[in-house]
XYZ file of C-alpha atoms in Angstrom:
615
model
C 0.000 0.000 0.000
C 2.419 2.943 -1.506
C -0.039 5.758 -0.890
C 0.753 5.633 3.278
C 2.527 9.475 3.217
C 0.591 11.898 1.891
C 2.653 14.506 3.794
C 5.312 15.315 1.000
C 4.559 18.581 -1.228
C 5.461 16.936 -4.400
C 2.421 16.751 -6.453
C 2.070 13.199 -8.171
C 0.633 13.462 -11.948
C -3.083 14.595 -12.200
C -3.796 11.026 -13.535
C -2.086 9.474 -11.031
C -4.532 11.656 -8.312
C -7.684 10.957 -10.379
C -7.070 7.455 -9.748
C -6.603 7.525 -6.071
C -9.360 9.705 -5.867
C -11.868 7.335 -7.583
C -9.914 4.310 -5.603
C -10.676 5.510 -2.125
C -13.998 6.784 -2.888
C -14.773 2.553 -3.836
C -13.996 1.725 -0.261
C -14.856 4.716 1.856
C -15.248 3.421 5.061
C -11.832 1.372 5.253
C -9.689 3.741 3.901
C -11.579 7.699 5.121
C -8.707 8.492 7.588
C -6.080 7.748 4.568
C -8.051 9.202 1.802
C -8.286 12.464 4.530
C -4.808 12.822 4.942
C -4.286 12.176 0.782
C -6.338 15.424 0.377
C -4.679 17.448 3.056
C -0.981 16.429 1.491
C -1.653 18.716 -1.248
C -4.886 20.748 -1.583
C -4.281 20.496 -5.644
C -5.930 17.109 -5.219
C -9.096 18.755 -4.664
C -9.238 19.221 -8.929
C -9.421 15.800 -9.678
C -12.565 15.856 -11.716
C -13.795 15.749 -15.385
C -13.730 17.905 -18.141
C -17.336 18.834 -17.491
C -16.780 19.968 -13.672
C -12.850 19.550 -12.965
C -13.708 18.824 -8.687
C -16.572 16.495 -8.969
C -14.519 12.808 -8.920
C -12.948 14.903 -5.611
C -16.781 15.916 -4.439
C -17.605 12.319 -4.186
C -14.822 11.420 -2.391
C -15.794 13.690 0.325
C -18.986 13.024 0.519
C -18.197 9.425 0.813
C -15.393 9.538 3.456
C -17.355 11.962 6.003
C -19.230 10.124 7.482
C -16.445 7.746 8.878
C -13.350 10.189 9.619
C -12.768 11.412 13.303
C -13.672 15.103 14.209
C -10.042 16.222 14.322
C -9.892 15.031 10.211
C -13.381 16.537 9.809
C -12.404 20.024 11.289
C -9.312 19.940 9.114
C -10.731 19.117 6.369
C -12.987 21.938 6.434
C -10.341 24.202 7.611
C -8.375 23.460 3.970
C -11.753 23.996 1.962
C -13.277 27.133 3.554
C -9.796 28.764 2.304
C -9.575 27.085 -0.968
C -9.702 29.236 -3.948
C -8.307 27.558 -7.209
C -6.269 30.041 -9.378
C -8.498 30.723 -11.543
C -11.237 32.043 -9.494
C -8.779 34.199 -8.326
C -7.875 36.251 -11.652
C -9.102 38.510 -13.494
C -11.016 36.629 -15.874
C -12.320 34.188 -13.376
C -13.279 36.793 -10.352
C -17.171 36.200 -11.497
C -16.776 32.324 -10.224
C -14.595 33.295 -7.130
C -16.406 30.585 -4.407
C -17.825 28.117 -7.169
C -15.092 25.470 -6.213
C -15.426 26.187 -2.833
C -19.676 25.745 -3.403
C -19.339 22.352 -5.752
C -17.133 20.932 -2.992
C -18.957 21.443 0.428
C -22.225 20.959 -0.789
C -21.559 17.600 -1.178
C -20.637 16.882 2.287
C -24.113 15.926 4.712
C -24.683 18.902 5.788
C -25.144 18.180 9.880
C -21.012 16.990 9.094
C -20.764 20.500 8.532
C -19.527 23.055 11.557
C -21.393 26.683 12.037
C -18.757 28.124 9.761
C -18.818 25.324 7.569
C -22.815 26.122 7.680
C -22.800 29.252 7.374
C -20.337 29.324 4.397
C -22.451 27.541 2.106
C -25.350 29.194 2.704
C -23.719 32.353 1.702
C -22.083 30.552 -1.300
C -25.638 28.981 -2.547
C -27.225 32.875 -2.376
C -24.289 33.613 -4.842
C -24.539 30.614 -6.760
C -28.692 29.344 -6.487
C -27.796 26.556 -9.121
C -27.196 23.073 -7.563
C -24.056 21.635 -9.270
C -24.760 18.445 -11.337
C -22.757 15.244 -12.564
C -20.704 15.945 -15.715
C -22.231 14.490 -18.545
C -20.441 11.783 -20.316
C -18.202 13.894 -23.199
C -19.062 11.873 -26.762
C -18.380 12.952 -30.456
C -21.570 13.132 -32.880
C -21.573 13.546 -36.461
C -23.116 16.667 -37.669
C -26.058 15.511 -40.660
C -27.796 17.232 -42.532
C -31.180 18.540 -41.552
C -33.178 16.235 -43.613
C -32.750 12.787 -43.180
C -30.859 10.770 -45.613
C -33.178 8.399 -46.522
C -35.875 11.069 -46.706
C -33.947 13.289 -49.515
C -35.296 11.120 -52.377
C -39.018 11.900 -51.113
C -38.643 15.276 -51.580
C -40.337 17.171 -54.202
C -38.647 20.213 -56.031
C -40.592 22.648 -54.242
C -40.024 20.935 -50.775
C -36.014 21.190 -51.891
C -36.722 25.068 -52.877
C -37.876 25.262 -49.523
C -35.436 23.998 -47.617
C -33.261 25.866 -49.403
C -34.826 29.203 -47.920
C -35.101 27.982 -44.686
C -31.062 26.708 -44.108
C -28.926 29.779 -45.443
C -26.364 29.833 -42.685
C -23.956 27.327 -40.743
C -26.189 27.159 -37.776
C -26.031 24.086 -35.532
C -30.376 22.559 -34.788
C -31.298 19.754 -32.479
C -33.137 17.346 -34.913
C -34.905 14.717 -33.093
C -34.594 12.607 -31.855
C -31.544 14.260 -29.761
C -29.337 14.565 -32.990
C -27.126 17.621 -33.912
C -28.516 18.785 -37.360
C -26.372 21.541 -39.480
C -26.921 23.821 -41.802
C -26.367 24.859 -45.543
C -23.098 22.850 -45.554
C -24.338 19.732 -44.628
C -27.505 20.187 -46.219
C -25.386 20.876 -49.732
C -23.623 17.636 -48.900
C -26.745 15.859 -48.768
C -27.707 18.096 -52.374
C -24.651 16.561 -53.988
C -24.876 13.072 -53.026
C -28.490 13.124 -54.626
C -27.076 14.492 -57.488
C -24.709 11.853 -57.814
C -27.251 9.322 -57.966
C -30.017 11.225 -59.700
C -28.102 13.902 -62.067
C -30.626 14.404 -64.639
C -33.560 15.398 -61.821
C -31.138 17.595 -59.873
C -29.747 18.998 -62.867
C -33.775 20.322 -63.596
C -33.774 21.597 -60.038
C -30.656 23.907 -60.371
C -32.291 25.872 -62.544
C -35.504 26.442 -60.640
C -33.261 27.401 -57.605
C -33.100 31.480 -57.092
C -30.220 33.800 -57.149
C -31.010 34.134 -53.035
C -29.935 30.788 -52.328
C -26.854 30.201 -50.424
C -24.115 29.467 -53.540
C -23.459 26.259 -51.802
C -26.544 24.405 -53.304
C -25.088 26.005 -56.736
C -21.992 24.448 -55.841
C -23.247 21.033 -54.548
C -24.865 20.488 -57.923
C -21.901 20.794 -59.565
C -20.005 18.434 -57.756
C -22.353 15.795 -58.108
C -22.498 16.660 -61.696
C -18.720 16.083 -61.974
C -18.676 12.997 -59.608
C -21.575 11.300 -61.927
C -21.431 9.121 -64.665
C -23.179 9.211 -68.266
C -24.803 12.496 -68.379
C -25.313 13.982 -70.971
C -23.228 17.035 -72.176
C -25.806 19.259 -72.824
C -27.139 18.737 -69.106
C -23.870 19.740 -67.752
C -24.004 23.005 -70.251
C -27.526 24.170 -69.259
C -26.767 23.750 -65.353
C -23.251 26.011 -65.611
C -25.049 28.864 -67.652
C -27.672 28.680 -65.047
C -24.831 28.980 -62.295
C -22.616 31.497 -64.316
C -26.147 33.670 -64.332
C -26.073 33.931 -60.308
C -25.076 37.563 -58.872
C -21.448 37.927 -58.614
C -20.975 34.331 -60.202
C -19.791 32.966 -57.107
C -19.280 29.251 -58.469
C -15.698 29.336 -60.020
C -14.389 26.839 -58.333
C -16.525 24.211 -59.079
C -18.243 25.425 -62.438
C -15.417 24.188 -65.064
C -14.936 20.646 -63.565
C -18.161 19.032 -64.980
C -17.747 20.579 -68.272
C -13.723 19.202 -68.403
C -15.180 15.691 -67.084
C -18.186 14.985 -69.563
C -17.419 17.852 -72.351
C -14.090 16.401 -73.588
C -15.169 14.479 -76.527
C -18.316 16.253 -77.472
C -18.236 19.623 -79.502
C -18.175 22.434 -76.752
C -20.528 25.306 -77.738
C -18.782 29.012 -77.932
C -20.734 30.259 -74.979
C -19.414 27.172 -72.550
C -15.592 27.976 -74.424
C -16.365 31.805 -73.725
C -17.623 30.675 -70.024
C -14.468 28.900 -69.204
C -12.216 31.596 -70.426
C -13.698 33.811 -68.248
C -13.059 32.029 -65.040
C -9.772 31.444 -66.570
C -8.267 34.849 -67.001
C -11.448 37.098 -65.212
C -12.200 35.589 -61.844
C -10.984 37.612 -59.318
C -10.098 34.725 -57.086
C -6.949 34.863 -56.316
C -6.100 38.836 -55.915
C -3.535 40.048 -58.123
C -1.204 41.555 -56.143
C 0.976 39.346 -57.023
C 2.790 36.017 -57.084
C 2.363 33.528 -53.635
C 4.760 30.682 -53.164
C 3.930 27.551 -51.362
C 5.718 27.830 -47.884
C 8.231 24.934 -46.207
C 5.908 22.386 -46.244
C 4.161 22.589 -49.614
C 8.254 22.291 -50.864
C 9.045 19.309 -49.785
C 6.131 17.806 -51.770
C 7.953 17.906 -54.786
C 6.251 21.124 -56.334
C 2.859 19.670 -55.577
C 2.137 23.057 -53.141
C 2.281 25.361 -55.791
C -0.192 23.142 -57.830
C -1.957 22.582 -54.790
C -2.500 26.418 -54.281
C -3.344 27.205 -57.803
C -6.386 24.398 -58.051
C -7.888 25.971 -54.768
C -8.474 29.009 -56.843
C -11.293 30.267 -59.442
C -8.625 30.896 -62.056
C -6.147 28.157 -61.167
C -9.216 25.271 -60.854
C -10.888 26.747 -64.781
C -6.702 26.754 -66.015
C -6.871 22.841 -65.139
C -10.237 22.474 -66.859
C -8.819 23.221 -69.800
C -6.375 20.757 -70.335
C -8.237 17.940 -71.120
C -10.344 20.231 -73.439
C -7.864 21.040 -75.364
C -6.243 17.459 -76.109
C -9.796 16.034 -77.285
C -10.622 19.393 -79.425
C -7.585 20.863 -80.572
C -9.795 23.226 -82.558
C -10.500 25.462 -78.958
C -7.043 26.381 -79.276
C -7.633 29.040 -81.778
C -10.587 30.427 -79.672
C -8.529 30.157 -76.263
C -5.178 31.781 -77.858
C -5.698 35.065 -75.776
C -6.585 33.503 -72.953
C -3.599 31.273 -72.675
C -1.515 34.283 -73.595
C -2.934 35.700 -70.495
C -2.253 33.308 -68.241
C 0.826 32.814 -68.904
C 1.406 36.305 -67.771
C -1.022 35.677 -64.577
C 0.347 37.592 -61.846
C -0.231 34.410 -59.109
C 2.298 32.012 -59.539
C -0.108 28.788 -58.303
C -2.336 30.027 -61.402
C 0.525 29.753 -63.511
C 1.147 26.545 -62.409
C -1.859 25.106 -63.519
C -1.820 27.030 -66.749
C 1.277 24.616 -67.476
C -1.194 21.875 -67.518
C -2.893 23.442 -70.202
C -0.053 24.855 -72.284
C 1.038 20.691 -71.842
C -2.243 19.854 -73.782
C -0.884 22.291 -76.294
C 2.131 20.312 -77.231
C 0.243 17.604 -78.806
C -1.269 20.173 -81.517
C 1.115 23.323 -82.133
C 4.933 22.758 -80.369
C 6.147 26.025 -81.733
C 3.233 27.572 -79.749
C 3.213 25.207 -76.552
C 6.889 26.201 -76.432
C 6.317 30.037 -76.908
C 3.554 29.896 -74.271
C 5.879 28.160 -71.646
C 9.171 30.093 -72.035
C 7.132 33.383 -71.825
C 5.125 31.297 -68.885
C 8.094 30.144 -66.623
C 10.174 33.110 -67.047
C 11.860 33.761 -64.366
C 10.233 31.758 -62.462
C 11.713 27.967 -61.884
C 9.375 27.131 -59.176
C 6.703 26.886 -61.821
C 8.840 24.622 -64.101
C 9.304 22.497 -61.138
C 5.482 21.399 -60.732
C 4.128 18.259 -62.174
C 3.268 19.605 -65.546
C 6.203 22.270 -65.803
C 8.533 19.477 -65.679
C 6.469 17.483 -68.053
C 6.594 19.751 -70.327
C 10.300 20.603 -70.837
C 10.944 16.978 -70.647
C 8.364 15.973 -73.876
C 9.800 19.690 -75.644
C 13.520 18.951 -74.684
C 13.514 16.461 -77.700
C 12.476 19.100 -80.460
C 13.147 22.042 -78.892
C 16.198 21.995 -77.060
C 17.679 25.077 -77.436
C 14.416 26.970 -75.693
C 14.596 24.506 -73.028
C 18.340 24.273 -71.987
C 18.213 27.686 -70.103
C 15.166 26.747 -68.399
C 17.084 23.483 -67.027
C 19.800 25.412 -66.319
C 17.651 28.087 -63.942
C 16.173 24.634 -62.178
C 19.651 23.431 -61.543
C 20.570 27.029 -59.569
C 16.608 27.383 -58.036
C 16.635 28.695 -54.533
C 14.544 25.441 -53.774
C 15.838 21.727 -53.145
C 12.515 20.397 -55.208
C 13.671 22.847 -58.189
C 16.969 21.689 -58.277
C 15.984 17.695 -58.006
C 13.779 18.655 -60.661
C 16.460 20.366 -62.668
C 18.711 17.078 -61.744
C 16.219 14.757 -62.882
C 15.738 16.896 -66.214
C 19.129 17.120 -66.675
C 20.134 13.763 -66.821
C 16.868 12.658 -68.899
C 18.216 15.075 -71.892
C 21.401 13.400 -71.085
C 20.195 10.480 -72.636
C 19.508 12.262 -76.146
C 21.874 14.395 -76.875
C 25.259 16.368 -76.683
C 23.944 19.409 -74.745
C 21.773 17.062 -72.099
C 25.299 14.951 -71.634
C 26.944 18.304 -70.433
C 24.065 19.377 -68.581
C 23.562 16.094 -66.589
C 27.489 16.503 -65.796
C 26.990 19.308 -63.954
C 23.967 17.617 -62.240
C 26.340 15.028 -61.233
C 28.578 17.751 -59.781
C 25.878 19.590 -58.281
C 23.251 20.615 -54.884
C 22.720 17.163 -53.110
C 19.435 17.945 -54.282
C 20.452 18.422 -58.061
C 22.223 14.635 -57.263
C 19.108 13.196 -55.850
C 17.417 14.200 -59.083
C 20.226 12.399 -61.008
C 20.002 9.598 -58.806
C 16.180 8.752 -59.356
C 16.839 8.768 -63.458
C 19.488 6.698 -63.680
C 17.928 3.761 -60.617
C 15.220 4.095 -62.851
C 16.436 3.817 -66.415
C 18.624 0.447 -64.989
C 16.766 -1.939 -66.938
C 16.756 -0.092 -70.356
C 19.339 -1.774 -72.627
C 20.071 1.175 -74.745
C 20.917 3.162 -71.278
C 22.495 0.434 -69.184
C 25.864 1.410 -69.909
C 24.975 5.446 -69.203
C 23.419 4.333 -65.927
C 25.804 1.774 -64.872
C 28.315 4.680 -64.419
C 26.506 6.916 -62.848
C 25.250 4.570 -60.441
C 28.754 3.809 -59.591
C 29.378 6.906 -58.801
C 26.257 7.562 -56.878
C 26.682 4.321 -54.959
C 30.174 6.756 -53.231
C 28.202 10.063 -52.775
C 28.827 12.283 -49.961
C 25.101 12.483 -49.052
C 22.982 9.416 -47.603
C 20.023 10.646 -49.396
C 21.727 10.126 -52.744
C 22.998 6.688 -52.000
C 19.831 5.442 -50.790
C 18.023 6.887 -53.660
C 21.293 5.087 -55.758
C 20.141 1.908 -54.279
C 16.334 1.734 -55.558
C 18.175 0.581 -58.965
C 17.552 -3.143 -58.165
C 13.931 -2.392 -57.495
C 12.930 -3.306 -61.446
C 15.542 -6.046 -62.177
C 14.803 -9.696 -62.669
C 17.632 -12.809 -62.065
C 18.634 -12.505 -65.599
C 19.616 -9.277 -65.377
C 20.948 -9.611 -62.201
C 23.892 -11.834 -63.537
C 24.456 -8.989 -66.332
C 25.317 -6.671 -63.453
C 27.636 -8.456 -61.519
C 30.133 -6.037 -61.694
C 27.240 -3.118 -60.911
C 26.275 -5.430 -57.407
C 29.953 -6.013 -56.542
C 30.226 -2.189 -56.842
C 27.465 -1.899 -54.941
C 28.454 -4.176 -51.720
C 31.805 -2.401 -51.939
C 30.005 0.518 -51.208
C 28.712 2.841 -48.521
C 25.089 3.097 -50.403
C 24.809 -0.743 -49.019
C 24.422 0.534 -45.354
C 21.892 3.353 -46.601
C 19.395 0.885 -48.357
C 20.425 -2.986 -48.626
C 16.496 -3.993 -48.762
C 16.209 -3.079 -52.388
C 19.066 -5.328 -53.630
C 17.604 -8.152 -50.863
C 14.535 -8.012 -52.550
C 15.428 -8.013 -55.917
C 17.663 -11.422 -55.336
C 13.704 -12.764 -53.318
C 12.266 -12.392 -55.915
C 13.985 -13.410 -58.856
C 13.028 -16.428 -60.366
C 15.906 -17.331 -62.172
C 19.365 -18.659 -60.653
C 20.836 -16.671 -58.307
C 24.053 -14.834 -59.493
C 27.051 -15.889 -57.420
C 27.777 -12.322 -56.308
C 24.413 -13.020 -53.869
C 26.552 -14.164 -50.917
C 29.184 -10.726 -51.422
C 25.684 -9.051 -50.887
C 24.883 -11.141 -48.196
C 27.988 -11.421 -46.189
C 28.377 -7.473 -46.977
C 24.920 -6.711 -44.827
C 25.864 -9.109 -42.033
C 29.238 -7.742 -41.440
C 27.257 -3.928 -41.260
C 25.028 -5.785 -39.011
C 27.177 -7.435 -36.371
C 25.697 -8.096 -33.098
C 22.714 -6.394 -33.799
C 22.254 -9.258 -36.244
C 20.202 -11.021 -33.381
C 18.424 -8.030 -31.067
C 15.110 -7.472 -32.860
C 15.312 -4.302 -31.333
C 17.611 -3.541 -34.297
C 16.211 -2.585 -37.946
C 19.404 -4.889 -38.752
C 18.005 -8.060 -37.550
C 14.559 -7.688 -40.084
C 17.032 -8.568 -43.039
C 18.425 -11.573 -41.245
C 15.452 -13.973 -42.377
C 15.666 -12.958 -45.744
C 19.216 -13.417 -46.082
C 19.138 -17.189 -44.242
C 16.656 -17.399 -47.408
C 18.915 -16.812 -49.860
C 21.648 -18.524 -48.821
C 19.057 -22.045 -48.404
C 18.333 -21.253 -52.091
C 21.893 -20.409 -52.917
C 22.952 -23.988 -51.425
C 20.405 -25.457 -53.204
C 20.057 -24.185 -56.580
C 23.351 -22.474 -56.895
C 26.762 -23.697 -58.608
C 29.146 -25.373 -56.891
C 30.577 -22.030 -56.231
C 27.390 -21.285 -55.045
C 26.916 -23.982 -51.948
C 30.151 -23.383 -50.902
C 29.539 -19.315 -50.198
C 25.855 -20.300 -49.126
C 27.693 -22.637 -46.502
C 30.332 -19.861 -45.346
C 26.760 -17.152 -45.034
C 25.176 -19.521 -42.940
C 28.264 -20.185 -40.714
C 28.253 -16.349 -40.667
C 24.781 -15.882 -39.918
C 25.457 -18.601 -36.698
C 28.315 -16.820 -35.319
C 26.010 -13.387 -34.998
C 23.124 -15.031 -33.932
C 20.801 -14.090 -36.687
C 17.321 -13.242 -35.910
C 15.149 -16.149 -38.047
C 17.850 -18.166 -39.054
C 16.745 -21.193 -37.190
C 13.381 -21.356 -39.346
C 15.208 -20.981 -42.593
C 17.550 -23.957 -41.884
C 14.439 -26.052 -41.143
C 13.889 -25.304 -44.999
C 17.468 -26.417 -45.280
C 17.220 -29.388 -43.473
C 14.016 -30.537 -45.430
């Protein structure tokens, strides 16, 4: 029994008190004179309670333990809570509750237990405070729904929709019953677009009996479900956005241009739904243009995805990304959209511009002298945007016919401010590399370049590996990166083995040996374990250099499965099993030298794979 001396002023954890608390107050009658002297220790034991009332768990345990302590404990007792004030009643935010602890607490306690003072106290305390204090309720999460009922929304008539649609314009939070939180416009535009997922032609009629007063959320949730629906017809999709592009203010841009890109790309698009898009395009005042925003830390390490990111949560960016797959089914909008490309590419927000590169990529495949024009004049200054997903697509398809424009624009990735702009400028580098005289200089100075610049490398040439014509290239490199200075490179190095079956496996012995010889073998052996797994073809005799290689890193720790070293150790028991058994004669004498190996560290799992061995 470790709670005997409650006399020291070292506070235990709140947890820890809670738990006493509730303890004591099981068994009140055996343990009142120790539960007394638990609370007098330290008077900060009086807040063990719950988030609804933070005293009540310590309420109850006076109440119960009363009864049965001696008058001395009573009288001290009382002494401690007729002067107990918690902090916060005593500041200045809490001075309105000053006595409310002091209330909750000796109200619990049978009154006649009480003494005059105690008496009088709470009598004084109760005119202050009339309310009797009740049990916390148990604290429980609820899902906010909609204020219709699900299965209800189908019954609905249009004008019983219309209605509704009047009667929730605001976020406000109803009791639907029974006791069920209901929301507002939000959820009830949830519910809206789920309907019109399953029933877009009805809800498609609806939107255009809905007034310009509604809440632009029920605009909005139309569209969606539009967009998330299958097999409706174009010309549905065209009369609900000219209904939406109608409203006051035309607050739908974000959501107006995704139905038409989804189920308008291989049907004719009318001039008015070209014009329409254009507008939201290059028009929308969402986002201001005061200028250019770049994604901060965070959106950077995702590879150029947070300027992308940023540009589709806009009106302009969100109708720029509409129109790519517009303009690879009808290359004919390309004449109609020239100014409005021209203008985004000079769009002051650089998240716009990044998903105009998604459009001026659907331009290559019908004009390359224009895609090109509109991208150099695009990314101008500006490497960040050549460093999203479709800038880099784009000067990798136009490095092969347009080299000249798109050297420069390499080079500016190569010497970006930002690690993802020069791994992009790496990666770029070292894929012209492949093609010509000018890429083969360019990925040189990649190779010399930013450990970010070298990470780039890295990732082209692990994953060109299995490409005859650009073994050799890659086999060099690889060699190179295997020795980097920086983990991250080596690691990346490593993933080379990821796409390589047995046969070439054997072709690389030279690349593995390399490899094993290397520090890039600490950084990421798993890849080159696997690779030998899963091979269904003979395993090369450089398997037990690999092998032997990752015990030696592994040493002791061969056998702690605390270690990340010791998950390896089954697989490479495996292999040398399968190396004794299938291997050359060569072969079964390494496999019999691993397993000794593999004994002498203690190898987590090896006693299951020579079960294997001794079937």
């Amino acid at each position: 029994r470790y709670w005997r001396d409650w006399s020291s002023d070292v506070c235990s954890s709140d947890l820890f008190d809670f738990l006493l608390v509730r303890a004591f107050a099981a068994a009140p009658q055996r343990y009142a004179a120790e539960a007394a002297e638990f609370i007098l220790g330290n008077r900060h034991r009086l807040e063990a309670g719950y988030t609804g009332d933070g005293h009540w768990a310590a309420r109850e345990l006076l109440a119960a333990i009363y009864p049965h302590v001696s008058p001395e404990l009573r009288q001290r007792l009382e002494a401690v809570l007729l002067d107990y004030y918690p902090r916060w009643e005593r500041s200045p935010a809490g001075h309105r509750g000053y006595g409310s602890s002091q209330r909750a607490l000796l109200s619990g306690i049978p009154i006649e237990l009480l003494s005059v003072d105690g008496r009088r106290r709470l009598a004084e305390l109760r005119r202050k405070f009339p309310d009797e204090p009740e049990a916390p309720r148990e604290t429980k999460a609820e899902w906010v729904g909609p204020p219709i009922r699900e299965d209800a929304a189908g019954k609905l008539t249009d004008a019983q929709w219309l209605r509704a649609f009047e009667t929730y314009h605001d976020d406000t939070v109803r009791w639907r019953r029974p006791l069920h939180l209901a929301g507002g416009v939000h959820e009830l535009a949830g519910l809206l677009r789920r309907s019109t997922k399953a029933d877009p032609l009805r809800y498609a009629k609806l939107a255009v009996r809905i007034p310009d007063s509604a809440n632009a959320a029920y605009f909005e949730a139309i569209l969606g479900g539009l967009d998330e629906a299958t097999d409706v017809p174009a010309e549905v999709v065209f009369g609900v956005c000219r209904r939406c592009h109608e409203v006051p203010g035309r607050p739908c841009g974000r959501y107006i241009c995704d139905p038409i890109a989804k189920h308008a790309a291989s049907d004719p698009l009318p001039d008015d739904i070209a014009d329409l898009v254009a507008w939201y395009a290059v028009e929308d005042p969402d986002p201001e243009r005061g200028g250019g925003s770049v994604p901060g830390p965070d959106e950077e390490d995702r590879e150029g995805l947070g300027l992308l990111n940023l540009g589709i949560n806009t009106n302009r960016g969100r109708a720029a990304s509409a129109m790519r797959p517009l303009l690879a089914a009808q290359p004919e909008l390309l004449a109609r959209w020239s100014r409005a490309l021209e203008r985004l590419a000079d769009d002051p927000s650089l998240p716009v511009r990044a998903c105009a590169a998604e459009a001026i990529l659907a331009v290559l495949r019908h004009d390359r002298d224009r895609a090109v024009d509109l991208f150099v004049r695009l990314s101008a200054g500006h490497p960040e945007v050549v460093a999203s997903p479709a800038g880099e697509a784009f000067v990798r398809y136009a490095t092969i016919t347009h080299p000249d424009e798109m050297a420069p624009i390499i080079e500016s990735l190569l010497e970006g401010p930002r690690d993802y702009e020069r791994r992009a400028g790496g990666r770029l580098a070292c894929l012209a590399g492949f093609s010509s005289v000018w890429g083969q200089s360019a990925a040189n100075r990649a190779m010399a370049g930013s450990d970010s610049a070298r990470l780039g490398a890295a990732e082209v040439y692990a994953a060109n590996l299995d490409e005859p014509a650009l073994r050799d290239t890659c086999d060099a490199a690889l060699r190179k990166l295997f020795v980097d200075p920086s983990a991250d490179v080596r690691q990346e190095a490593a993933t080379c083995f990821r796409s390589l079956d047995g046969g070439q496996l054997g072709e690389l012995r030279e690349l593995l040996e390399a490899f094993a010889a290397s520090p890039a073998i600490a950084d990421n052996p798993r890849d080159a374990i696997d690779a030998l797994l899963k091979t269904t073809a003979t395993l090369p005799d450089v398997t037990g250099l690999v092998c032997s290689k990752v015990i030696d890193l592994a040493g002791v720790e061969a056998g702690s499965i605390a270690s990340a070293w010791a998950a390896e150790m089954p697989d490479l028991a495996a292999l040398a099993v399968r190396l004794h058994s299938f291997g050359s004669h060569e072969g079964r004498q390494v496999a019999l030298d691993l397993i000794d190996k593999l004994c002498a560290v203690g190898a987590y799992g090896l006693d299951s794979a020579l079960l294997t061995f001794d079937r």
